[in-house]
Amino acid sequence: MYDLPWLGDAHDALWSALVTAAAREGVVLPARRERGVEPQALATRPELVLTQICGLPYAKMPPAAVRLVATPRYRAPGCAGAAYRSVLLGSAGRGAGRPGNLAAALAGPVAINEASSQSGHLALRRAMAMVPGCRPERVLTTGSHHASVCAVAAGRASLAAVDCVTWALIGDARPALKGAVSVIGVTPPAPGLPFVTRASMSWGQIAALNRALGGVMRDPMLASLRRVLRLDGVEVLPDAAYRRLLRLEAEAVPPLLVQT
């Protein structure tokens, strides 16, 4: 889910390490990770071994659809344990970019990464509930958090909600892009993006996958790689943590209709 264009090699290296660690635990992972597939579609495949998905779609899946393996922790401002936040971004140098000026930002076009996203859509809808009556003039679906930041930086959108891990990764590698937008707010925490497997995986296999993930997160030889990806470990959250997102969705403003 955080496979930004400049992080492909780092994620490939992490996957290779995980393949080796999983083999030691008796679990066979594909030698190469599959790319270019929508995560929620991948999660429904009967041959799925491991993928990462957004917490909101996971909360909406039938209980027998997939099984939770673990939730990663990240070292990024806005993260605490396996929870994370979204940052609300406005255009730098414009009134919409002033901290706390959400109403002004909502006066222009709003960018969302996708309608099913917790961090890019639901988090924004929850923030909008704090400014009753404010609705954006237009909603753009960009396809990714990175593209949403680019839309705000280019002036095509006046507001976007962006996952704080993505925001930190952009700051690491694209400081000019980060400097072209302003943080005008931060949303409340939500459970992080979980790793899941197919429902037919045994609990023993899931435990083995969890041990493999934990080993990769502790391996001192992989410390520099984890630092690049801002990874800090894994933990197992209860399903109730994700079901809470459904209650939060009920308290938010209605979904934003994509108009262009």
Short mmCIF file of C-alpha atoms in Angstrom, two decimals:
data_model
loop_
_atom_site.label_atom_id
_atom_site.label_comp_id
_atom_site.label_asym_id
_atom_site.label_seq_id
_atom_site.Cartn_x
_atom_site.Cartn_y
_atom_site.Cartn_z
CA MET A 1 0.00 0.00 0.00
CA TYR A 2 3.00 2.33 0.38
CA ASP A 3 4.73 1.27 -2.83
CA LEU A 4 5.59 4.76 -4.04
CA PRO A 5 7.40 4.95 -7.41
CA TRP A 6 10.85 5.46 -5.86
CA LEU A 7 10.40 2.68 -3.27
CA GLY A 8 9.90 -0.27 -5.62
CA ASP A 9 13.41 -1.65 -5.18
CA ALA A 10 13.22 -1.33 -1.39
CA HIS A 11 9.91 -3.19 -1.27
CA ASP A 12 11.29 -5.88 -3.58
CA ALA A 13 14.23 -6.37 -1.21
CA LEU A 14 11.90 -6.56 1.78
CA TRP A 15 9.75 -9.12 -0.01
CA SER A 16 12.80 -11.26 -0.82
CA ALA A 17 13.76 -11.24 2.84
CA LEU A 18 10.22 -12.19 3.80
CA VAL A 19 10.19 -15.08 1.29
CA THR A 20 13.30 -16.47 2.98
CA ALA A 21 11.94 -15.95 6.50
CA ALA A 22 8.59 -17.54 5.61
CA ALA A 23 10.31 -20.57 4.05
CA ARG A 24 12.08 -21.16 7.38
CA GLU A 25 8.62 -21.21 8.97
CA GLY A 26 7.27 -23.68 6.40
CA VAL A 27 5.24 -21.17 4.35
CA VAL A 28 5.90 -20.76 0.63
CA LEU A 29 5.57 -17.23 -0.73
CA PRO A 30 5.83 -16.33 -4.42
CA ALA A 31 9.38 -15.40 -5.41
CA ARG A 32 8.14 -12.05 -6.69
CA ARG A 33 5.34 -9.92 -5.37
CA GLU A 34 2.52 -9.10 -7.76
CA ARG A 35 2.25 -5.46 -8.77
CA GLY A 36 -0.31 -3.33 -10.52
CA VAL A 37 -3.30 -5.12 -8.98
CA GLU A 38 -5.91 -3.25 -6.96
CA PRO A 39 -5.34 -4.43 -3.35
CA GLN A 40 -8.98 -5.18 -2.53
CA ALA A 41 -9.29 -7.28 -5.71
CA LEU A 42 -6.11 -9.16 -4.79
CA ALA A 43 -7.48 -9.84 -1.31
CA THR A 44 -10.40 -11.84 -2.74
CA ARG A 45 -8.26 -14.24 -4.78
CA PRO A 46 -8.48 -17.85 -3.59
CA GLU A 47 -4.71 -18.33 -3.99
CA LEU A 48 -3.78 -15.26 -1.90
CA VAL A 49 -0.92 -15.77 0.54
CA LEU A 50 -0.25 -12.23 1.76
CA THR A 51 -1.21 -8.68 0.87
CA GLN A 52 -1.80 -5.33 2.57
CA ILE A 53 -5.16 -3.58 2.29
CA CYS A 54 -6.86 -0.46 3.62
CA GLY A 55 -8.56 -0.86 6.98
CA LEU A 56 -12.00 0.34 5.86
CA PRO A 57 -12.47 -2.21 3.05
CA TYR A 58 -11.19 -4.86 5.45
CA ALA A 59 -13.82 -3.86 8.02
CA LYS A 60 -16.52 -4.18 5.35
CA MET A 61 -15.49 -7.65 4.17
CA PRO A 62 -17.54 -10.66 5.30
CA PRO A 63 -15.87 -12.41 8.26
CA ALA A 64 -15.02 -15.43 6.10
CA ALA A 65 -13.47 -13.43 3.24
CA VAL A 66 -9.91 -13.05 4.55
CA ARG A 67 -7.94 -13.53 7.75
CA LEU A 68 -5.86 -10.93 9.52
CA VAL A 69 -2.15 -11.76 9.82
CA ALA A 70 -0.72 -8.63 11.45
CA THR A 71 -0.70 -4.84 11.28
CA PRO A 72 2.60 -3.05 10.65
CA ARG A 73 3.91 -0.21 12.77
CA TYR A 74 5.58 2.76 11.10
CA ARG A 75 7.96 5.44 12.34
CA ALA A 76 6.29 8.59 11.07
CA PRO A 77 4.78 11.70 12.67
CA GLY A 78 1.14 10.85 13.33
CA CYS A 79 1.78 7.15 14.02
CA ALA A 80 1.47 5.56 17.45
CA GLY A 81 1.90 1.81 17.66
CA ALA A 82 -0.15 0.29 14.86
CA ALA A 83 -2.39 3.37 14.57
CA TYR A 84 -1.95 6.23 12.13
CA ARG A 85 -3.54 9.53 11.16
CA SER A 86 -4.17 11.53 8.00
CA VAL A 87 -2.83 14.99 7.33
CA LEU A 88 -5.12 17.56 5.72
CA LEU A 89 -3.19 19.38 3.02
CA GLY A 90 -3.93 22.73 1.39
CA SER A 91 -2.07 24.74 -1.23
CA ALA A 92 0.96 26.58 0.15
CA GLY A 93 0.82 30.34 -0.23
CA ARG A 94 -2.97 30.45 -0.50
CA GLY A 95 -5.61 31.11 2.12
CA ALA A 96 -6.66 27.48 1.97
CA GLY A 97 -3.19 26.51 3.11
CA ARG A 98 -3.33 28.26 6.48
CA PRO A 99 -3.42 25.88 9.46
CA GLY A 100 -6.95 25.19 10.62
CA ASN A 101 -8.57 26.84 7.61
CA LEU A 102 -10.56 23.80 6.51
CA ALA A 103 -13.63 25.79 5.48
CA ALA A 104 -11.58 27.89 3.04
CA ALA A 105 -9.98 24.78 1.58
CA LEU A 106 -13.40 23.20 1.06
CA ALA A 107 -14.40 26.15 -1.09
CA GLY A 108 -12.28 24.75 -3.92
CA PRO A 109 -11.86 21.34 -5.56
CA VAL A 110 -11.04 18.43 -3.23
CA ALA A 111 -8.83 15.47 -4.15
CA ILE A 112 -9.38 11.94 -2.84
CA ASN A 113 -7.26 8.93 -3.69
CA GLU A 114 -10.23 6.57 -3.97
CA ALA A 115 -13.76 6.30 -2.62
CA SER A 116 -13.06 3.21 -0.46
CA SER A 117 -10.06 4.76 1.34
CA GLN A 118 -10.16 5.33 5.09
CA SER A 119 -7.24 7.78 5.12
CA GLY A 120 -8.08 9.68 1.92
CA HIS A 121 -11.88 9.76 1.96
CA LEU A 122 -13.44 8.72 5.27
CA ALA A 123 -10.90 10.76 7.26
CA LEU A 124 -11.80 13.80 5.18
CA ARG A 125 -15.52 13.18 5.60
CA ARG A 126 -15.02 12.98 9.36
CA ALA A 127 -13.14 16.29 9.32
CA MET A 128 -15.90 17.87 7.25
CA ALA A 129 -18.42 16.96 9.95
CA MET A 130 -16.67 19.62 12.07
CA VAL A 131 -17.60 22.37 9.58
CA PRO A 132 -21.33 21.84 8.94
CA GLY A 133 -22.64 23.04 5.60
CA CYS A 134 -19.28 23.11 3.83
CA ARG A 135 -19.15 20.97 0.69
CA PRO A 136 -16.47 21.04 -2.00
CA GLU A 137 -17.21 22.56 -5.38
CA ARG A 138 -15.71 19.56 -7.16
CA VAL A 139 -14.19 16.18 -6.21
CA LEU A 140 -11.25 14.66 -8.07
CA THR A 141 -10.33 10.98 -7.75
CA THR A 142 -6.57 10.79 -8.23
CA GLY A 143 -5.87 7.08 -7.74
CA SER A 144 -3.18 7.47 -5.05
CA HIS A 145 -2.14 9.64 -2.12
CA HIS A 146 0.97 10.70 -4.02
CA ALA A 147 -1.20 11.89 -6.91
CA SER A 148 -3.46 13.75 -4.46
CA VAL A 149 -0.45 15.65 -3.06
CA CYS A 150 0.60 16.47 -6.63
CA ALA A 151 -2.92 17.74 -7.40
CA VAL A 152 -2.83 20.12 -4.41
CA ALA A 153 0.72 21.24 -5.22
CA ALA A 154 -0.26 21.99 -8.83
CA GLY A 155 -3.38 23.94 -7.81
CA ARG A 156 -5.81 21.43 -9.30
CA ALA A 157 -7.20 20.80 -5.81
CA SER A 158 -7.37 22.97 -2.72
CA LEU A 159 -7.59 20.13 -0.19
CA ALA A 160 -6.64 16.47 0.24
CA ALA A 161 -6.43 14.04 3.15
CA VAL A 162 -3.25 11.99 2.93
CA ASP A 163 -2.04 9.04 5.00
CA CYS A 164 0.67 10.29 7.36
CA VAL A 165 3.03 7.45 6.39
CA THR A 166 2.80 8.41 2.73
CA TRP A 167 3.30 12.03 3.74
CA ALA A 168 6.49 11.15 5.63
CA LEU A 169 7.80 9.04 2.74
CA ILE A 170 7.16 11.91 0.33
CA GLY A 171 9.04 14.25 2.65
CA ASP A 172 12.00 11.86 2.70
CA ALA A 173 12.38 11.71 -1.07
CA ARG A 174 10.47 14.66 -2.56
CA PRO A 175 11.09 17.69 -0.30
CA ALA A 176 10.16 20.14 -3.06
CA LEU A 177 6.76 18.50 -3.42
CA LYS A 178 6.26 18.56 0.33
CA GLY A 179 7.17 22.25 0.41
CA ALA A 180 4.55 23.06 -2.22
CA VAL A 181 1.67 22.24 0.13
CA SER A 182 0.75 23.10 3.71
CA VAL A 183 -0.61 20.96 6.55
CA ILE A 184 -3.84 22.56 7.74
CA GLY A 185 -4.93 19.82 10.10
CA VAL A 186 -4.46 16.28 11.38
CA THR A 187 -7.23 13.72 11.80
CA PRO A 188 -7.85 11.41 14.80
CA PRO A 189 -6.02 8.05 14.82
CA ALA A 190 -7.27 4.93 13.08
CA PRO A 191 -5.97 1.34 12.99
CA GLY A 192 -3.18 0.86 10.47
CA LEU A 193 -3.34 -0.95 7.16
CA PRO A 194 -3.42 -4.70 7.86
CA PHE A 195 -1.65 -7.63 6.23
CA VAL A 196 -4.21 -10.30 5.35
CA THR A 197 -4.29 -13.77 3.84
CA ARG A 198 -6.97 -16.01 2.32
CA ALA A 199 -9.64 -17.40 4.62
CA SER A 200 -8.59 -21.01 3.95
CA MET A 201 -5.15 -20.50 5.52
CA SER A 202 -4.85 -22.47 8.77
CA TRP A 203 -4.22 -20.68 12.03
CA GLY A 204 -0.88 -22.47 12.17
CA GLN A 205 0.12 -21.03 8.79
CA ILE A 206 -1.04 -17.58 9.88
CA ALA A 207 1.05 -17.85 13.04
CA ALA A 208 4.03 -18.86 10.88
CA LEU A 209 3.49 -15.84 8.62
CA ASN A 210 3.31 -13.63 11.68
CA ARG A 211 6.61 -15.02 12.97
CA ALA A 212 8.21 -14.47 9.55
CA LEU A 213 7.03 -10.87 9.47
CA GLY A 214 8.28 -10.31 13.01
CA GLY A 215 11.66 -11.75 12.13
CA VAL A 216 12.05 -9.46 9.14
CA MET A 217 11.12 -6.50 11.34
CA ARG A 218 13.80 -7.42 13.90
CA ASP A 219 16.63 -8.56 11.62
CA PRO A 220 19.57 -6.18 12.18
CA MET A 221 20.77 -6.81 8.63
CA LEU A 222 17.55 -5.21 7.36
CA ALA A 223 17.68 -2.12 9.60
CA SER A 224 18.64 0.31 6.81
CA LEU A 225 15.91 -1.11 4.57
CA ARG A 226 13.28 -0.73 7.29
CA ARG A 227 14.50 2.82 7.89
CA VAL A 228 13.92 3.72 4.22
CA LEU A 229 10.42 2.23 4.39
CA ARG A 230 9.84 3.67 7.91
CA LEU A 231 8.83 0.24 9.20
CA ASP A 232 9.00 -0.37 12.94
CA GLY A 233 7.50 -3.81 13.56
CA VAL A 234 4.17 -5.62 13.50
CA GLU A 235 1.44 -6.38 16.00
CA VAL A 236 -1.92 -8.13 15.92
CA LEU A 237 -4.92 -5.86 16.43
CA PRO A 238 -8.35 -7.25 17.32
CA ASP A 239 -10.98 -7.18 14.61
CA ALA A 240 -12.96 -4.83 16.86
CA ALA A 241 -10.36 -2.12 16.14
CA TYR A 242 -11.32 -2.25 12.47
CA ARG A 243 -15.06 -2.61 13.04
CA ARG A 244 -14.81 0.71 14.89
CA LEU A 245 -14.23 2.31 11.47
CA LEU A 246 -17.79 1.40 10.51
CA ARG A 247 -19.10 3.35 13.48
CA LEU A 248 -16.89 6.31 12.58
CA GLU A 249 -18.18 6.18 9.02
CA ALA A 250 -21.74 6.46 10.31
CA GLU A 251 -20.76 9.69 12.12
CA ALA A 252 -19.11 11.27 9.08
CA VAL A 253 -20.73 13.35 6.34
CA PRO A 254 -22.07 11.34 3.39
CA PRO A 255 -19.59 10.10 0.78
CA LEU A 256 -18.24 12.77 -1.55
CA LEU A 257 -19.66 12.34 -5.03
CA VAL A 258 -17.00 12.39 -7.72
CA GLN A 259 -17.95 15.10 -10.18
CA THR A 260 -14.92 15.07 -12.43
#
